[in-house]
Short mmCIF file of C-alpha atoms in Angstrom, two decimals:
data_model
loop_
_atom_site.label_atom_id
_atom_site.label_comp_id
_atom_site.label_asym_id
_atom_site.label_seq_id
_atom_site.Cartn_x
_atom_site.Cartn_y
_atom_site.Cartn_z
CA MET A 524 0.00 0.00 0.00
CA LYS A 525 1.31 3.47 -0.76
CA LEU A 526 0.22 7.03 -0.06
CA GLU A 527 0.80 9.86 -2.48
CA GLY A 528 0.51 13.64 -2.18
CA GLY A 529 4.04 14.44 -1.07
CA LYS A 530 4.11 11.94 1.77
CA PRO A 531 6.55 9.01 1.96
CA ARG A 532 5.58 5.86 0.11
CA ILE A 533 4.17 3.54 2.73
CA PHE A 534 3.79 -0.19 2.17
CA VAL A 535 1.78 -2.38 4.52
CA ARG A 536 2.24 -6.15 4.76
CA GLU A 537 1.90 -8.95 7.28
CA ALA A 538 4.57 -8.96 9.96
CA ARG A 539 7.54 -11.30 9.86
CA ALA A 540 9.66 -12.66 12.68
CA SER A 541 12.57 -10.68 11.24
CA ASP A 542 10.72 -7.40 11.99
CA ARG A 543 11.22 -7.98 15.70
CA GLU A 544 14.31 -5.82 16.28
CA ALA A 545 13.04 -2.79 14.38
CA VAL A 546 9.58 -2.97 15.95
CA PHE A 547 10.87 -3.42 19.49
CA LYS A 548 13.18 -0.44 18.98
CA PHE A 549 10.41 2.05 18.21
CA CYS A 550 8.24 0.61 20.99
CA GLU A 551 10.87 1.19 23.69
CA LYS A 552 9.41 4.47 24.95
CA THR A 553 5.69 4.00 24.38
CA TRP A 554 5.20 4.47 28.12
CA SER A 555 7.61 5.34 30.93
CA TRP A 556 8.01 1.62 31.67
CA GLY A 557 8.33 0.55 28.03
CA ASP A 558 5.73 -1.51 26.17
CA TYR A 559 3.98 -4.88 26.26
CA ILE A 560 4.60 -5.58 22.57
CA PRO A 561 7.79 -7.64 23.22
CA ASP A 562 5.77 -9.88 25.56
CA VAL A 563 3.06 -10.68 22.99
CA TRP A 564 4.94 -10.48 19.68
CA ASP A 565 5.70 -14.19 19.24
CA ARG A 566 2.19 -15.18 20.32
CA TRP A 567 0.58 -12.69 17.95
CA LEU A 568 2.57 -14.00 14.99
CA LYS A 569 1.33 -17.55 15.69
CA GLU A 570 -2.37 -16.71 16.13
CA GLU A 571 -4.75 -18.53 13.81
CA LYS A 572 -7.44 -15.88 14.27
CA GLY A 573 -5.16 -12.87 14.29
CA ARG A 574 -2.75 -10.90 12.14
CA VAL A 575 -0.03 -8.34 12.75
CA PHE A 576 0.46 -5.78 9.99
CA VAL A 577 3.63 -3.76 9.54
CA ALA A 578 4.03 -0.48 7.68
CA THR A 579 7.39 0.09 6.01
CA ILE A 580 9.10 3.06 4.41
CA ASN A 581 12.09 2.23 2.22
CA GLY A 582 11.84 -1.33 3.52
CA VAL A 583 12.17 -0.33 7.18
CA PRO A 584 9.32 -1.09 9.65
CA VAL A 585 7.86 2.17 10.99
CA GLY A 586 4.50 1.07 12.40
CA ILE A 587 2.42 -1.94 13.45
CA SER A 588 -1.12 -2.91 14.33
CA HIS A 589 -2.68 -6.16 15.53
CA LEU A 590 -6.05 -7.54 14.48
CA SER A 591 -7.95 -10.38 16.13
CA VAL A 592 -11.09 -12.01 14.76
CA ASP A 593 -13.41 -12.17 17.78
CA SER A 594 -16.40 -13.80 16.10
CA SER A 595 -17.86 -14.53 12.69
CA ASP A 596 -18.61 -10.84 12.14
CA GLU A 597 -16.42 -8.81 14.53
CA VAL A 598 -12.75 -7.87 14.73
CA TRP A 599 -10.71 -6.03 17.35
CA LEU A 600 -7.74 -3.78 16.51
CA SER A 601 -4.99 -3.24 19.06
CA GLY A 602 -1.28 -2.60 19.54
CA ALA A 603 -1.12 0.32 17.11
CA ARG A 604 2.37 1.81 17.23
CA THR A 605 4.23 4.29 15.03
CA ASP A 606 7.94 5.08 15.07
CA PRO A 607 8.16 8.57 16.65
CA ASN A 608 10.32 9.68 13.71
CA TYR A 609 7.50 8.93 11.27
CA ARG A 610 4.44 10.35 12.98
CA ARG A 611 2.01 12.58 11.06
CA LYS A 612 3.04 10.95 7.79
CA GLY A 613 -0.01 8.73 7.30
CA VAL A 614 1.51 5.57 8.76
CA MET A 615 -1.35 4.71 11.10
CA THR A 616 -3.97 5.57 8.50
CA ALA A 617 -2.32 3.16 6.06
CA ILE A 618 -2.09 0.31 8.57
CA THR A 619 -5.66 0.75 9.79
CA LYS A 620 -6.98 0.70 6.23
CA LYS A 621 -5.08 -2.54 5.62
CA CYS A 622 -6.58 -4.04 8.79
CA LEU A 623 -10.07 -3.10 7.63
CA GLU A 624 -9.43 -4.60 4.18
CA TYR A 625 -8.36 -7.85 5.84
CA ALA A 626 -11.40 -7.77 8.14
CA LYS A 627 -13.69 -7.59 5.13
CA THR A 628 -12.05 -10.69 3.64
CA LYS A 629 -13.12 -12.48 6.85
CA ASN A 630 -16.70 -11.22 6.36
CA ALA A 631 -16.49 -9.01 9.44
CA LYS A 632 -19.27 -6.47 9.80
CA VAL A 633 -17.86 -4.50 12.75
CA ALA A 634 -14.38 -3.34 13.74
CA ARG A 635 -13.66 -1.96 17.20
CA LEU A 636 -10.67 -0.55 19.06
CA VAL A 637 -9.87 1.53 22.13
CA THR A 638 -7.75 4.62 22.62
CA GLU A 639 -7.04 6.94 25.52
CA SER A 640 -9.17 10.07 25.66
CA ASP A 641 -6.08 12.31 25.57
CA ASN A 642 -4.61 10.66 22.46
CA VAL A 643 -5.55 13.51 20.15
CA ALA A 644 -3.59 12.22 17.16
CA ALA A 645 -5.18 8.77 17.24
CA ARG A 646 -8.67 10.22 17.63
CA ALA A 647 -8.10 12.46 14.61
CA VAL A 648 -7.09 9.46 12.49
CA LEU A 649 -10.14 7.50 13.66
CA LYS A 650 -12.46 10.36 12.79
CA LYS A 651 -10.90 10.57 9.33
CA LEU A 652 -11.49 6.83 8.87
CA LYS A 653 -15.12 7.24 9.96
CA PHE A 654 -14.85 5.33 13.23
CA ARG A 655 -17.32 6.62 15.80
CA PRO A 656 -16.97 6.67 19.60
CA VAL A 657 -19.56 4.34 21.14
CA ALA A 658 -18.67 4.25 24.85
CA GLU A 659 -16.30 5.67 27.44
CA PHE A 660 -14.75 3.58 30.19
CA VAL A 661 -12.64 4.28 33.24
CA GLU A 662 -9.45 2.41 34.03
CA THR A 663 -8.44 2.57 37.68
CA SER A 664 -6.88 0.41 40.38
CA SER A 665 -6.51 -0.10 44.12
CA GLU A 666 -3.92 -1.82 46.26
CA LYS A 667 -5.88 -1.18 49.47
CA ILE A 668 -7.34 -4.65 49.87
CA THR A 669 -9.17 -4.15 53.14
CA VAL A 670 -11.79 -6.19 55.00
CA GLU A 671 -15.15 -4.48 54.56
CA LYS A 672 -18.65 -4.90 55.89
CA THR A 673 -21.11 -5.84 53.15
CA GLU A 674 -24.86 -6.12 53.31
CA SER A 675 -26.51 -7.46 50.19
CA SER A 676 -23.88 -8.79 47.76
CA ARG A 677 -23.18 -12.44 46.93
CA TRP A 678 -21.99 -14.72 44.14
CA ALA A 679 -24.52 -15.36 41.40
CA CYS A 680 -26.25 -18.75 41.39
CA ILE A 681 -25.88 -20.92 38.29
CA ASP A 682 -29.62 -20.65 37.52
CA GLU A 683 -29.65 -16.82 37.55
CA THR A 684 -28.44 -16.09 34.02
CA GLU A 685 -31.92 -15.37 32.66
CA THR A 686 -32.77 -13.03 35.54
CA LEU A 687 -29.49 -11.15 35.24
CA TRP A 688 -29.79 -10.93 31.47
CA ASN A 689 -33.24 -9.39 31.81
CA TYR A 690 -31.77 -6.89 34.26
CA LEU A 691 -29.12 -5.88 31.73
CA GLN A 692 -31.70 -5.33 29.01
CA ARG A 693 -33.26 -2.61 31.16
CA SER A 694 -29.96 -1.14 32.36
CA GLU A 695 -28.85 2.40 31.57
CA VAL A 696 -25.24 1.38 32.28
CA TYR A 697 -25.44 -1.48 29.77
CA ARG A 698 -26.70 1.00 27.18
CA LYS A 699 -23.96 3.54 27.99
CA SER A 700 -21.40 0.72 27.75
CA ALA A 701 -22.64 -0.09 24.24
CA GLY A 702 -23.25 -3.58 25.61
CA LEU A 703 -19.51 -4.20 26.04
CA TYR A 704 -17.28 -5.71 28.71
CA THR A 705 -13.49 -5.90 28.89
CA VAL A 706 -10.84 -8.47 29.65
CA LEU A 707 -7.47 -6.76 29.93
CA PHE A 708 -7.76 -3.96 27.34
CA HIS A 709 -9.90 -5.92 24.90
CA TRP A 710 -13.60 -5.08 24.77
CA PHE A 711 -16.17 -7.69 23.74
CA PRO A 712 -19.96 -7.64 23.28
CA LEU A 713 -21.60 -8.89 26.48
CA ARG A 714 -24.09 -11.41 25.17
CA LYS A 715 -26.26 -13.83 27.07
CA GLU A 716 -23.88 -16.73 26.48
CA ASP A 717 -20.98 -14.64 27.82
CA LEU A 718 -22.94 -13.77 30.95
CA ASN A 719 -23.79 -17.44 31.40
CA ARG A 720 -20.10 -18.37 31.15
CA PHE A 721 -19.17 -15.83 33.83
CA VAL A 722 -21.98 -17.13 36.06
CA HIS A 723 -20.87 -20.75 35.75
CA GLN A 724 -17.25 -19.79 36.43
CA GLN A 725 -18.39 -18.04 39.63
CA LYS A 726 -17.16 -14.68 38.37
CA VAL A 727 -20.36 -12.68 38.87
CA ILE A 728 -21.15 -10.69 42.01
CA VAL A 729 -24.83 -9.83 42.44
CA HIS A 730 -26.45 -7.21 44.65
CA GLU A 731 -30.01 -7.66 45.90
CA ASN A 732 -32.41 -4.95 47.04
CA SER A 733 -34.63 -5.21 50.13
CA ARG A 734 -37.12 -7.33 48.18
CA GLY A 735 -34.48 -9.85 47.17
CA ILE A 736 -34.41 -8.66 43.56
CA ALA A 737 -31.10 -8.24 41.73
CA ASP A 738 -30.38 -4.54 41.22
CA GLY A 739 -26.69 -4.67 40.32
CA LEU A 740 -23.93 -6.98 39.10
CA MET A 741 -20.19 -7.09 38.65
CA LEU A 742 -18.18 -9.36 36.35
CA ILE A 743 -14.60 -10.18 37.36
CA ASP A 744 -11.68 -12.12 35.88
CA ASP A 745 -8.11 -13.09 36.79
CA ALA A 746 -6.69 -12.48 33.30
CA THR A 747 -4.45 -9.75 34.71
CA ALA A 748 -2.79 -12.32 36.99
CA ARG A 749 -2.28 -14.80 34.15
CA GLU A 750 -1.10 -12.25 31.59
CA TRP A 751 0.95 -9.90 33.73
CA ARG A 752 2.08 -12.46 36.34
CA GLU A 753 0.78 -10.34 39.20
CA SER A 754 -1.30 -11.05 42.29
CA THR A 755 -4.30 -9.23 40.82
CA LEU A 756 -7.73 -9.50 39.31
CA GLN A 757 -9.91 -7.10 37.37
CA THR A 758 -13.49 -6.01 37.03
CA CYS A 759 -14.79 -6.61 33.51
CA TYR A 760 -18.19 -4.93 33.86
CA ILE A 761 -19.90 -3.05 36.69
CA ASP A 762 -23.60 -2.15 36.82
CA GLY A 763 -25.65 -0.50 39.54
CA ASP A 764 -26.23 2.72 41.47
CA TYR A 765 -23.77 4.26 43.93
CA LYS A 766 -24.75 2.24 47.01
CA THR A 767 -25.02 -0.97 45.02
CA VAL A 768 -21.58 -0.60 43.45
CA LEU A 769 -20.12 0.37 46.82
CA ASP A 770 -21.43 -2.84 48.41
CA MET A 771 -20.34 -5.10 45.54
CA THR A 772 -16.85 -3.57 45.54
CA LYS A 773 -16.58 -4.18 49.29
CA PHE A 774 -17.59 -7.80 48.64
CA LEU A 775 -14.88 -8.01 45.98
CA LYS A 776 -12.28 -6.57 48.36
CA ASN A 777 -13.19 -9.18 50.96
CA HIS A 778 -12.82 -11.91 48.32
CA CYS A 779 -9.38 -10.60 47.33
CA HIS A 780 -8.31 -10.31 50.96
CA SER A 781 -9.27 -13.93 51.63
CA LEU A 782 -7.15 -15.09 48.67
CA GLY A 783 -4.20 -12.81 49.36
CA ILE A 784 -4.71 -10.87 46.13
CA LYS A 785 -2.74 -7.63 46.26
CA LYS A 786 -4.36 -5.41 43.64
CA ILE A 787 -7.66 -4.84 41.84
CA TYR A 788 -7.83 -3.29 38.38
CA GLY A 789 -11.13 -1.52 37.97
CA PHE A 790 -12.60 -1.28 34.48
CA ALA A 791 -16.09 0.19 34.23
CA CYS A 792 -18.37 2.39 32.19
CA LYS A 793 -17.76 6.10 32.75
CA HIS A 794 -20.93 6.47 34.80
CA ALA A 795 -20.76 8.99 37.65
CA PRO A 796 -22.28 6.79 40.42
CA ILE A 797 -19.87 3.96 39.58
CA VAL A 798 -16.82 6.22 39.43
CA LYS A 799 -17.73 7.88 42.75
CA ALA A 800 -18.19 4.50 44.45
CA LEU A 801 -14.77 3.31 43.29
CA GLU A 802 -13.14 6.55 44.39
CA LYS A 803 -14.81 6.22 47.80
CA LEU A 804 -13.10 2.86 48.24
CA CYS A 805 -9.64 4.26 47.44
CA PHE A 806 -9.37 3.43 43.76
CA GLU A 807 -6.92 5.79 42.07
CA PRO A 808 -8.15 8.64 39.84
CA ALA A 809 -9.33 7.06 36.64
CA ASP A 810 -7.89 7.25 33.14
CA ILE A 811 -10.53 7.50 30.42
CA GLU A 812 -10.62 5.01 27.55
CA ILE A 813 -12.85 5.47 24.50
CA VAL A 814 -14.07 2.51 22.46
CA TYR A 815 -14.54 3.27 18.77
CA GLU A 816 -16.53 1.28 16.24
CA LYS A 817 -16.81 1.16 12.47
CA ARG A 818 -19.39 -0.73 10.44
CA LEU A 819 -17.81 -2.46 7.47
#
């Protein structure tokens, strides 16, 4: 693929193992601590349902992006990186277009990705490519794993999927979340079968009101512990009002304390009552992540 109009000629192709050194070099300073790309590179190259695309200028890798096929009609884009020396030259636009072309060959109907709210450059590219923001999420964490008094939270029973699914269909938070949940930094549609899987894995905390009716839920997962080799777990989806979320989070803290878990990563819809409840329980000020979507 090449871009004209005075910009460098950019070619986009599938990544090769030999790209490793060049890619790792321009990923060194993505964040203050480095980047996760070196940890996932070999795995990404071997994925049956994924592809890594590399942009080159004069044969030298200057950008990458990863695509995973999540279902028969959905793909997720992640790991977008551009060599700092080649920014504002159309590199990311070229790679993203290539990803979307590949997605169409897999009969995908929807492409999604996430970016930080303060990433102005990425958001400008996404707008140009006609992606639209569909939901905002907070990313926060707490290492204060204290014993708390809870009142009305418990683990979901295996026969509650239908009840909890009906609750979600009426939920403002579910609507504001665009019906999505996250594992690590990968957002997926929260469908009934996904909810049922979480329930059967005992990864759903439910809150009941005074009449014994579910009025809130929280999905959790230990993917952060497996992936990052930490004593942690994460919330994947949180739903409820301030008091409900407060009680469920206390229940979660008690669970972590009993297992010796040292840290909780909180991912949730950017919904004021939820954010305030997490802040009340000493979760750090949240970063804002925006999920974008494009119909193909």
